[in-house]
PDB file of C-alpha atoms and ligand atoms in Angstrom:
ATOM      1  CA  MET A  98     -16.799 -15.316   7.935  1.00  0.00           C
ATOM      2  CA  GLN A  99     -17.414 -12.484   5.443  1.00  0.00           C
ATOM      3  CA  VAL A 100     -19.054 -12.822   2.058  1.00  0.00           C
ATOM      4  CA  VAL A 101     -17.775 -10.357  -0.528  1.00  0.00           C
ATOM      5  CA  ARG A 102     -19.778 -10.654  -3.731  1.00  0.00           C
ATOM      6  CA  ASP A 103     -19.806 -14.408  -4.419  1.00  0.00           C
ATOM      7  CA  LYS A 104     -16.742 -15.387  -2.357  1.00  0.00           C
ATOM      8  CA  GLN A 105     -16.206 -16.370   1.271  1.00  0.00           C
ATOM      9  CA  PHE A 106     -13.436 -14.747   3.272  1.00  0.00           C
ATOM     10  CA  VAL A 107     -12.195 -15.618   6.774  1.00  0.00           C
ATOM     11  CA  PRO A 108     -10.495 -13.356   9.372  1.00  0.00           C
ATOM     12  CA  PHE A 109      -6.752 -12.980   8.833  1.00  0.00           C
ATOM     13  CA  ILE A 110      -5.409  -9.864  10.631  1.00  0.00           C
ATOM     14  CA  ASP A 111      -7.685  -8.260  13.211  1.00  0.00           C
ATOM     15  CA  LYS A 112      -8.191  -4.495  13.523  1.00  0.00           C
ATOM     16  CA  GLN A 113      -6.195  -4.050  16.723  1.00  0.00           C
ATOM     17  CA  THR A 114      -3.160  -6.023  15.528  1.00  0.00           C
ATOM     18  CA  LEU A 115      -3.259  -4.171  12.219  1.00  0.00           C
ATOM     19  CA  GLU A 116      -3.535  -0.707  13.711  1.00  0.00           C
ATOM     20  CA  GLU A 117      -0.889  -1.298  16.391  1.00  0.00           C
ATOM     21  CA  ARG A 118       1.567  -2.398  13.731  1.00  0.00           C
ATOM     22  CA  ILE A 119       0.677   0.510  11.416  1.00  0.00           C
ATOM     23  CA  ALA A 120       1.315   2.925  14.313  1.00  0.00           C
ATOM     24  CA  GLU A 121       4.723   1.298  14.838  1.00  0.00           C
ATOM     25  CA  VAL A 122       5.591   1.785  11.163  1.00  0.00           C
ATOM     26  CA  GLY A 123       4.447   5.419  11.458  1.00  0.00           C
ATOM     27  CA  ARG A 124       6.752   5.978  14.415  1.00  0.00           C
ATOM     28  CA  LYS A 125       9.693   4.459  12.532  1.00  0.00           C
ATOM     29  CA  ILE A 126       9.046   6.713   9.527  1.00  0.00           C
ATOM     30  CA  SER A 127       8.842   9.726  11.875  1.00  0.00           C
ATOM     31  CA  GLU A 128      12.291   8.909  13.277  1.00  0.00           C
ATOM     32  CA  ASP A 129      13.806   8.349   9.842  1.00  0.00           C
ATOM     33  CA  TYR A 130      12.331  11.505   8.265  1.00  0.00           C
ATOM     34  CA  ARG A 131      12.564  14.057  11.075  1.00  0.00           C
ATOM     35  CA  ASP A 132      13.658  17.369   9.413  1.00  0.00           C
ATOM     36  CA  LYS A 133      13.118  15.961   5.913  1.00  0.00           C
ATOM     37  CA  ASN A 134       9.538  17.115   5.245  1.00  0.00           C
ATOM     38  CA  PRO A 135       8.674  13.881   3.405  1.00  0.00           C
ATOM     39  CA  LEU A 136       6.056  13.764   0.675  1.00  0.00           C
ATOM     40  CA  PHE A 137       3.722  10.776   1.007  1.00  0.00           C
ATOM     41  CA  VAL A 138       2.442   9.659  -2.380  1.00  0.00           C
ATOM     42  CA  VAL A 139      -0.621   7.557  -1.587  1.00  0.00           C
ATOM     43  CA  VAL A 140      -1.745   5.078  -4.234  1.00  0.00           C
ATOM     44  CA  LEU A 141      -5.530   5.080  -4.526  1.00  0.00           C
ATOM     45  CA  ASN A 142      -7.891   3.412  -4.118  1.00  0.00           C
ATOM     46  CA  GLY A 143      -6.517   0.571  -2.032  1.00  0.00           C
ATOM     47  CA  ALA A 144      -4.161   2.504   0.263  1.00  0.00           C
ATOM     48  CA  PHE A 145      -6.668   5.066   1.529  1.00  0.00           C
ATOM     49  CA  LEU A 146      -7.339   3.508   4.944  1.00  0.00           C
ATOM     50  CA  PHE A 147      -3.745   2.394   5.520  1.00  0.00           C
ATOM     51  CA  ALA A 148      -2.501   5.880   4.604  1.00  0.00           C
ATOM     52  CA  ALA A 149      -4.949   7.541   7.002  1.00  0.00           C
ATOM     53  CA  GLU A 150      -3.948   5.287   9.878  1.00  0.00           C
ATOM     54  CA  LEU A 151      -0.229   5.548   9.066  1.00  0.00           C
ATOM     55  CA  ILE A 152      -0.027   9.293   8.657  1.00  0.00           C
ATOM     56  CA  LYS A 153      -1.988   9.925  11.872  1.00  0.00           C
ATOM     57  CA  ASN A 154       1.057   8.347  13.501  1.00  0.00           C
ATOM     58  CA  VAL A 155       3.631  10.570  11.776  1.00  0.00           C
ATOM     59  CA  PRO A 156       3.741  13.723  13.946  1.00  0.00           C
ATOM     60  CA  ILE A 157       6.457  15.516  11.948  1.00  0.00           C
ATOM     61  CA  PRO A 158       6.130  18.110   9.163  1.00  0.00           C
ATOM     62  CA  CYS A 159       5.122  16.245   6.017  1.00  0.00           C
ATOM     63  CA  GLU A 160       2.945  16.524   2.923  1.00  0.00           C
ATOM     64  CA  ILE A 161       0.487  14.103   1.386  1.00  0.00           C
ATOM     65  CA  THR A 162      -0.660  13.652  -2.181  1.00  0.00           C
ATOM     66  CA  PHE A 163      -2.729  11.020  -3.957  1.00  0.00           C
ATOM     67  CA  VAL A 164      -2.247   9.207  -7.245  1.00  0.00           C
ATOM     68  CA  ARG A 165      -4.067   6.481  -9.101  1.00  0.00           C
ATOM     69  CA  VAL A 166      -2.747   3.503 -11.016  1.00  0.00           C
ATOM     70  CA  SER A 167      -4.417   0.216 -11.774  1.00  0.00           C
ATOM     71  CA  SER A 168      -3.079  -3.273 -12.411  1.00  0.00           C
ATOM     72  CA  TYR A 169      -5.568  -5.768 -11.082  1.00  0.00           C
ATOM     73  CA  SER A 170      -8.565  -7.569 -12.500  1.00  0.00           C
ATOM     74  CA  LYS A 171     -10.745  -9.535 -10.058  1.00  0.00           C
ATOM     75  CA  THR A 172      -8.348 -11.818  -8.109  1.00  0.00           C
ATOM     76  CA  GLU A 173      -5.346 -12.042 -10.434  1.00  0.00           C
ATOM     77  CA  SER A 174      -2.604  -9.452 -10.832  1.00  0.00           C
ATOM     78  CA  THR A 175      -2.055  -8.472 -14.453  1.00  0.00           C
ATOM     79  CA  GLY A 176       1.031  -6.358 -13.863  1.00  0.00           C
ATOM     80  CA  GLN A 177      -0.312  -3.847 -16.375  1.00  0.00           C
ATOM     81  CA  LEU A 178       0.395  -0.423 -14.915  1.00  0.00           C
ATOM     82  CA  LYS A 179      -1.473   2.415 -16.543  1.00  0.00           C
ATOM     83  CA  GLU A 180       0.004   5.870 -16.279  1.00  0.00           C
ATOM     84  CA  ILE A 181       0.263   7.675 -12.938  1.00  0.00           C
ATOM     85  CA  LEU A 182      -2.702  10.023 -12.640  1.00  0.00           C
ATOM     86  CA  GLY A 183      -3.092  13.016 -10.371  1.00  0.00           C
ATOM     87  CA  LEU A 184       0.477  13.898  -9.387  1.00  0.00           C
ATOM     88  CA  LYS A 185       0.389  17.697  -9.503  1.00  0.00           C
ATOM     89  CA  GLU A 186       3.420  18.401  -7.266  1.00  0.00           C
ATOM     90  CA  SER A 187       6.997  18.455  -8.448  1.00  0.00           C
ATOM     91  CA  ILE A 188       8.875  15.728  -6.592  1.00  0.00           C
ATOM     92  CA  GLU A 189      12.309  16.941  -7.662  1.00  0.00           C
ATOM     93  CA  GLY A 190      14.569  17.165  -4.606  1.00  0.00           C
ATOM     94  CA  ARG A 191      11.874  15.742  -2.321  1.00  0.00           C
ATOM     95  CA  HIS A 192      12.006  12.775   0.040  1.00  0.00           C
ATOM     96  CA  VAL A 193       9.199  10.629  -1.321  1.00  0.00           C
ATOM     97  CA  ILE A 194       7.452   7.737   0.430  1.00  0.00           C
ATOM     98  CA  ILE A 195       5.077   5.778  -1.773  1.00  0.00           C
ATOM     99  CA  VAL A 196       2.191   4.422   0.307  1.00  0.00           C
ATOM    100  CA  GLU A 197       0.658   1.232  -1.091  1.00  0.00           C
ATOM    101  CA  ASP A 198      -1.897  -1.276   0.203  1.00  0.00           C
ATOM    102  CA  ILE A 199      -0.083  -4.430  -0.887  1.00  0.00           C
ATOM    103  CA  VAL A 200       2.963  -5.497  -2.890  1.00  0.00           C
ATOM    104  CA  ASP A 201       2.212  -8.751  -4.689  1.00  0.00           C
ATOM    105  CA  THR A 202       4.305  -9.394  -7.834  1.00  0.00           C
ATOM    106  CA  GLY A 203       5.965  -6.007  -7.288  1.00  0.00           C
ATOM    107  CA  LEU A 204       5.490  -5.134 -10.961  1.00  0.00           C
ATOM    108  CA  THR A 205       3.204  -2.193 -10.231  1.00  0.00           C
ATOM    109  CA  MET A 206       5.582  -0.760  -7.637  1.00  0.00           C
ATOM    110  CA  ASN A 207       8.602  -1.258  -9.841  1.00  0.00           C
ATOM    111  CA  LYS A 208       7.050   0.700 -12.681  1.00  0.00           C
ATOM    112  CA  LEU A 209       5.824   3.349 -10.287  1.00  0.00           C
ATOM    113  CA  LEU A 210       9.316   3.713  -8.783  1.00  0.00           C
ATOM    114  CA  PHE A 211      10.813   3.987 -12.239  1.00  0.00           C
ATOM    115  CA  GLN A 212       8.321   6.606 -13.395  1.00  0.00           C
ATOM    116  CA  LEU A 213       8.764   8.695 -10.252  1.00  0.00           C
ATOM    117  CA  SER A 214      12.545   8.411 -10.112  1.00  0.00           C
ATOM    118  CA  VAL A 215      12.953  10.115 -13.502  1.00  0.00           C
ATOM    119  CA  GLN A 216      11.597  13.230 -11.776  1.00  0.00           C
ATOM    120  CA  LYS A 217      14.730  13.207  -9.587  1.00  0.00           C
ATOM    121  CA  PRO A 218      13.481  13.008  -6.015  1.00  0.00           C
ATOM    122  CA  ASP A 219      16.246  13.171  -3.379  1.00  0.00           C
ATOM    123  CA  SER A 220      15.122   9.796  -2.058  1.00  0.00           C
ATOM    124  CA  ILE A 221      12.275   7.406  -2.658  1.00  0.00           C
ATOM    125  CA  GLN A 222      11.072   4.557  -0.431  1.00  0.00           C
ATOM    126  CA  VAL A 223       8.023   2.321  -0.239  1.00  0.00           C
ATOM    127  CA  ALA A 224       5.627   1.810   2.676  1.00  0.00           C
ATOM    128  CA  SER A 225       3.220  -1.060   2.123  1.00  0.00           C
ATOM    129  CA  MET A 226       0.598  -2.348   4.550  1.00  0.00           C
ATOM    130  CA  LEU A 227       1.051  -5.903   3.264  1.00  0.00           C
ATOM    131  CA  PHE A 228       3.825  -7.647   1.364  1.00  0.00           C
ATOM    132  CA  LYS A 229       3.752 -11.111  -0.260  1.00  0.00           C
ATOM    133  CA  PRO A 230       7.459 -12.014  -0.618  1.00  0.00           C
ATOM    134  CA  ALA A 231       6.683 -15.357  -2.281  1.00  0.00           C
ATOM    135  CA  ALA A 232       4.777 -13.612  -5.090  1.00  0.00           C
ATOM    136  CA  LEU A 233       7.540 -11.140  -5.933  1.00  0.00           C
ATOM    137  CA  LYS A 234       8.595 -11.298  -9.594  1.00  0.00           C
ATOM    138  CA  THR A 235      11.105  -8.477  -9.641  1.00  0.00           C
ATOM    139  CA  PRO A 236      13.851  -7.231  -7.321  1.00  0.00           C
ATOM    140  CA  LEU A 237      12.290  -4.636  -5.041  1.00  0.00           C
ATOM    141  CA  THR A 238      13.033  -3.171  -1.628  1.00  0.00           C
ATOM    142  CA  VAL A 239       9.994  -2.416   0.490  1.00  0.00           C
ATOM    143  CA  LYS A 240      11.534  -0.497   3.378  1.00  0.00           C
ATOM    144  CA  TYR A 241       8.413  -0.127   5.520  1.00  0.00           C
ATOM    145  CA  VAL A 242       6.218  -3.224   5.691  1.00  0.00           C
ATOM    146  CA  GLY A 243       3.188  -3.673   7.923  1.00  0.00           C
ATOM    147  CA  PHE A 244       2.932  -7.446   7.565  1.00  0.00           C
ATOM    148  CA  GLU A 245       4.593 -10.024   5.367  1.00  0.00           C
ATOM    149  CA  ILE A 246       1.887 -12.485   4.350  1.00  0.00           C
ATOM    150  CA  GLU A 247       1.679 -15.704   2.410  1.00  0.00           C
ATOM    151  CA  ASN A 248       0.685 -15.697  -1.227  1.00  0.00           C
ATOM    152  CA  ARG A 249      -3.113 -15.686  -0.790  1.00  0.00           C
ATOM    153  CA  PHE A 250      -5.823 -13.244  -1.858  1.00  0.00           C
ATOM    154  CA  VAL A 251      -6.918 -10.820   0.854  1.00  0.00           C
ATOM    155  CA  VAL A 252      -9.560  -8.099   1.211  1.00  0.00           C
ATOM    156  CA  GLY A 253     -10.461  -5.406   3.704  1.00  0.00           C
ATOM    157  CA  TYR A 254      -8.936  -2.227   5.099  1.00  0.00           C
ATOM    158  CA  GLY A 255      -8.982  -0.617   1.663  1.00  0.00           C
ATOM    159  CA  LEU A 256      -8.347  -3.771  -0.359  1.00  0.00           C
ATOM    160  CA  ASP A 257     -11.189  -4.874  -2.601  1.00  0.00           C
ATOM    161  CA  TYR A 258     -12.563  -7.898  -4.334  1.00  0.00           C
ATOM    162  CA  ASP A 259     -14.191  -6.544  -7.481  1.00  0.00           C
ATOM    163  CA  GLU A 260     -14.622  -3.147  -5.778  1.00  0.00           C
ATOM    164  CA  GLN A 261     -16.340  -4.582  -2.698  1.00  0.00           C
ATOM    165  CA  GLY A 262     -14.893  -5.144   0.771  1.00  0.00           C
ATOM    166  CA  ARG A 263     -12.761  -2.014   1.036  1.00  0.00           C
ATOM    167  CA  ASN A 264     -14.828  -0.904   4.037  1.00  0.00           C
ATOM    168  CA  LEU A 265     -13.990  -3.949   6.198  1.00  0.00           C
ATOM    169  CA  ASP A 266     -11.996  -2.769   9.236  1.00  0.00           C
ATOM    170  CA  ALA A 267      -9.678  -5.799   9.278  1.00  0.00           C
ATOM    171  CA  ILE A 268      -7.959  -8.066   6.748  1.00  0.00           C
ATOM    172  CA  TYR A 269      -9.760 -11.203   5.524  1.00  0.00           C
ATOM    173  CA  VAL A 270      -8.383 -14.013   3.368  1.00  0.00           C
ATOM    174  CA  LEU A 271     -10.164 -15.971   0.662  1.00  0.00           C
ATOM    175  CA  ALA A 272     -11.380 -19.253   2.168  1.00  0.00           C
ATOM    176  CA  ASP A 273      -9.905 -22.428   0.592  1.00  0.00           C
TER     177      ASP A 273
HETATM  178  P1  LIG B 509       1.444  -6.202  -8.000  1.00  0.00           P
HETATM  179  O1  LIG B 509       1.801  -5.340  -9.193  1.00  0.00           O
HETATM  180  O2  LIG B 509       2.421  -6.059  -6.865  1.00  0.00           O
HETATM  181  O3  LIG B 509       1.267  -7.640  -8.408  1.00  0.00           O
HETATM  182  O4  LIG B 509       0.012  -5.790  -7.522  1.00  0.00           O
HETATM  183  C1  LIG B 509      -0.234  -4.630  -6.844  1.00  0.00           C
HETATM  184  C2  LIG B 509      -1.702  -4.349  -6.754  1.00  0.00           C
HETATM  185  O5  LIG B 509      -2.503  -5.508  -6.958  1.00  0.00           O
HETATM  186  C3  LIG B 509      -2.030  -3.861  -5.374  1.00  0.00           C
HETATM  187  O6  LIG B 509      -1.905  -2.480  -5.277  1.00  0.00           O
HETATM  188  C4  LIG B 509      -3.469  -4.312  -5.189  1.00  0.00           C
HETATM  189  O7  LIG B 509      -4.337  -3.344  -5.689  1.00  0.00           O
HETATM  190  C5  LIG B 509      -3.564  -5.565  -6.032  1.00  0.00           C
HETATM  191  N1  LIG B 509      -3.433  -6.792  -5.211  1.00  0.00           N
HETATM  192  C6  LIG B 509      -2.368  -7.608  -5.117  1.00  0.00           C
HETATM  193  N2  LIG B 509      -2.598  -8.631  -4.276  1.00  0.00           N
HETATM  194  C7  LIG B 509      -3.854  -8.452  -3.802  1.00  0.00           C
HETATM  195  C8  LIG B 509      -4.670  -9.177  -2.864  1.00  0.00           C
HETATM  196  O8  LIG B 509      -4.310 -10.211  -2.269  1.00  0.00           O
HETATM  197  N3  LIG B 509      -5.902  -8.656  -2.643  1.00  0.00           N
HETATM  198  C9  LIG B 509      -6.364  -7.542  -3.261  1.00  0.00           C
HETATM  199  N4  LIG B 509      -7.592  -7.137  -2.943  1.00  0.00           N
HETATM  200  N5  LIG B 509      -5.631  -6.836  -4.132  1.00  0.00           N
HETATM  201  C10 LIG B 509      -4.382  -7.284  -4.408  1.00  0.00           C
END
């Protein structure tokens, strides 16, 4: 049991299971992008630990950059994407992989994909540590998924509850 602020969370995906699966996703990306020098666009803050673990397992030439967007207030997704901040590189002609902590309604990712695709990358795919298919509100392909999970609120491994809990080294789910 973990208390994050005023809420109780219970273990959901342990560190070893999580990291073994992330390594597997990293190996798959390495196969798919050999000779493509992919550009990982990591969405802060939530994806920082997933991105670190993932990219350690991608032993091919690649580049990494970080952006910020925000769409969440406390435990409910608002779907309000603010502008993309911090993207200094041109992505034109690049093979882009957006690295996200979790796809919930998919609204954030959809807007992000739209905003990045106008810059004409050669290809653009999504790698998300967690994916809640039942929460999806828009058509979206998440090519690289760590774990598909049910539609419940989770914290840990970069994911926060009101800015706390990002430091937990496993995924915890809000207790009923
Ligand atoms: P979406 O636009 O897909 O609904 O939401 C995407 C963002 O909402 C994620 O990047 C993440 O920051 C936040 N989010 C969605 N579901 C959860 C969840 O279960 N736990 C936490 N901590 N954040 C979530």
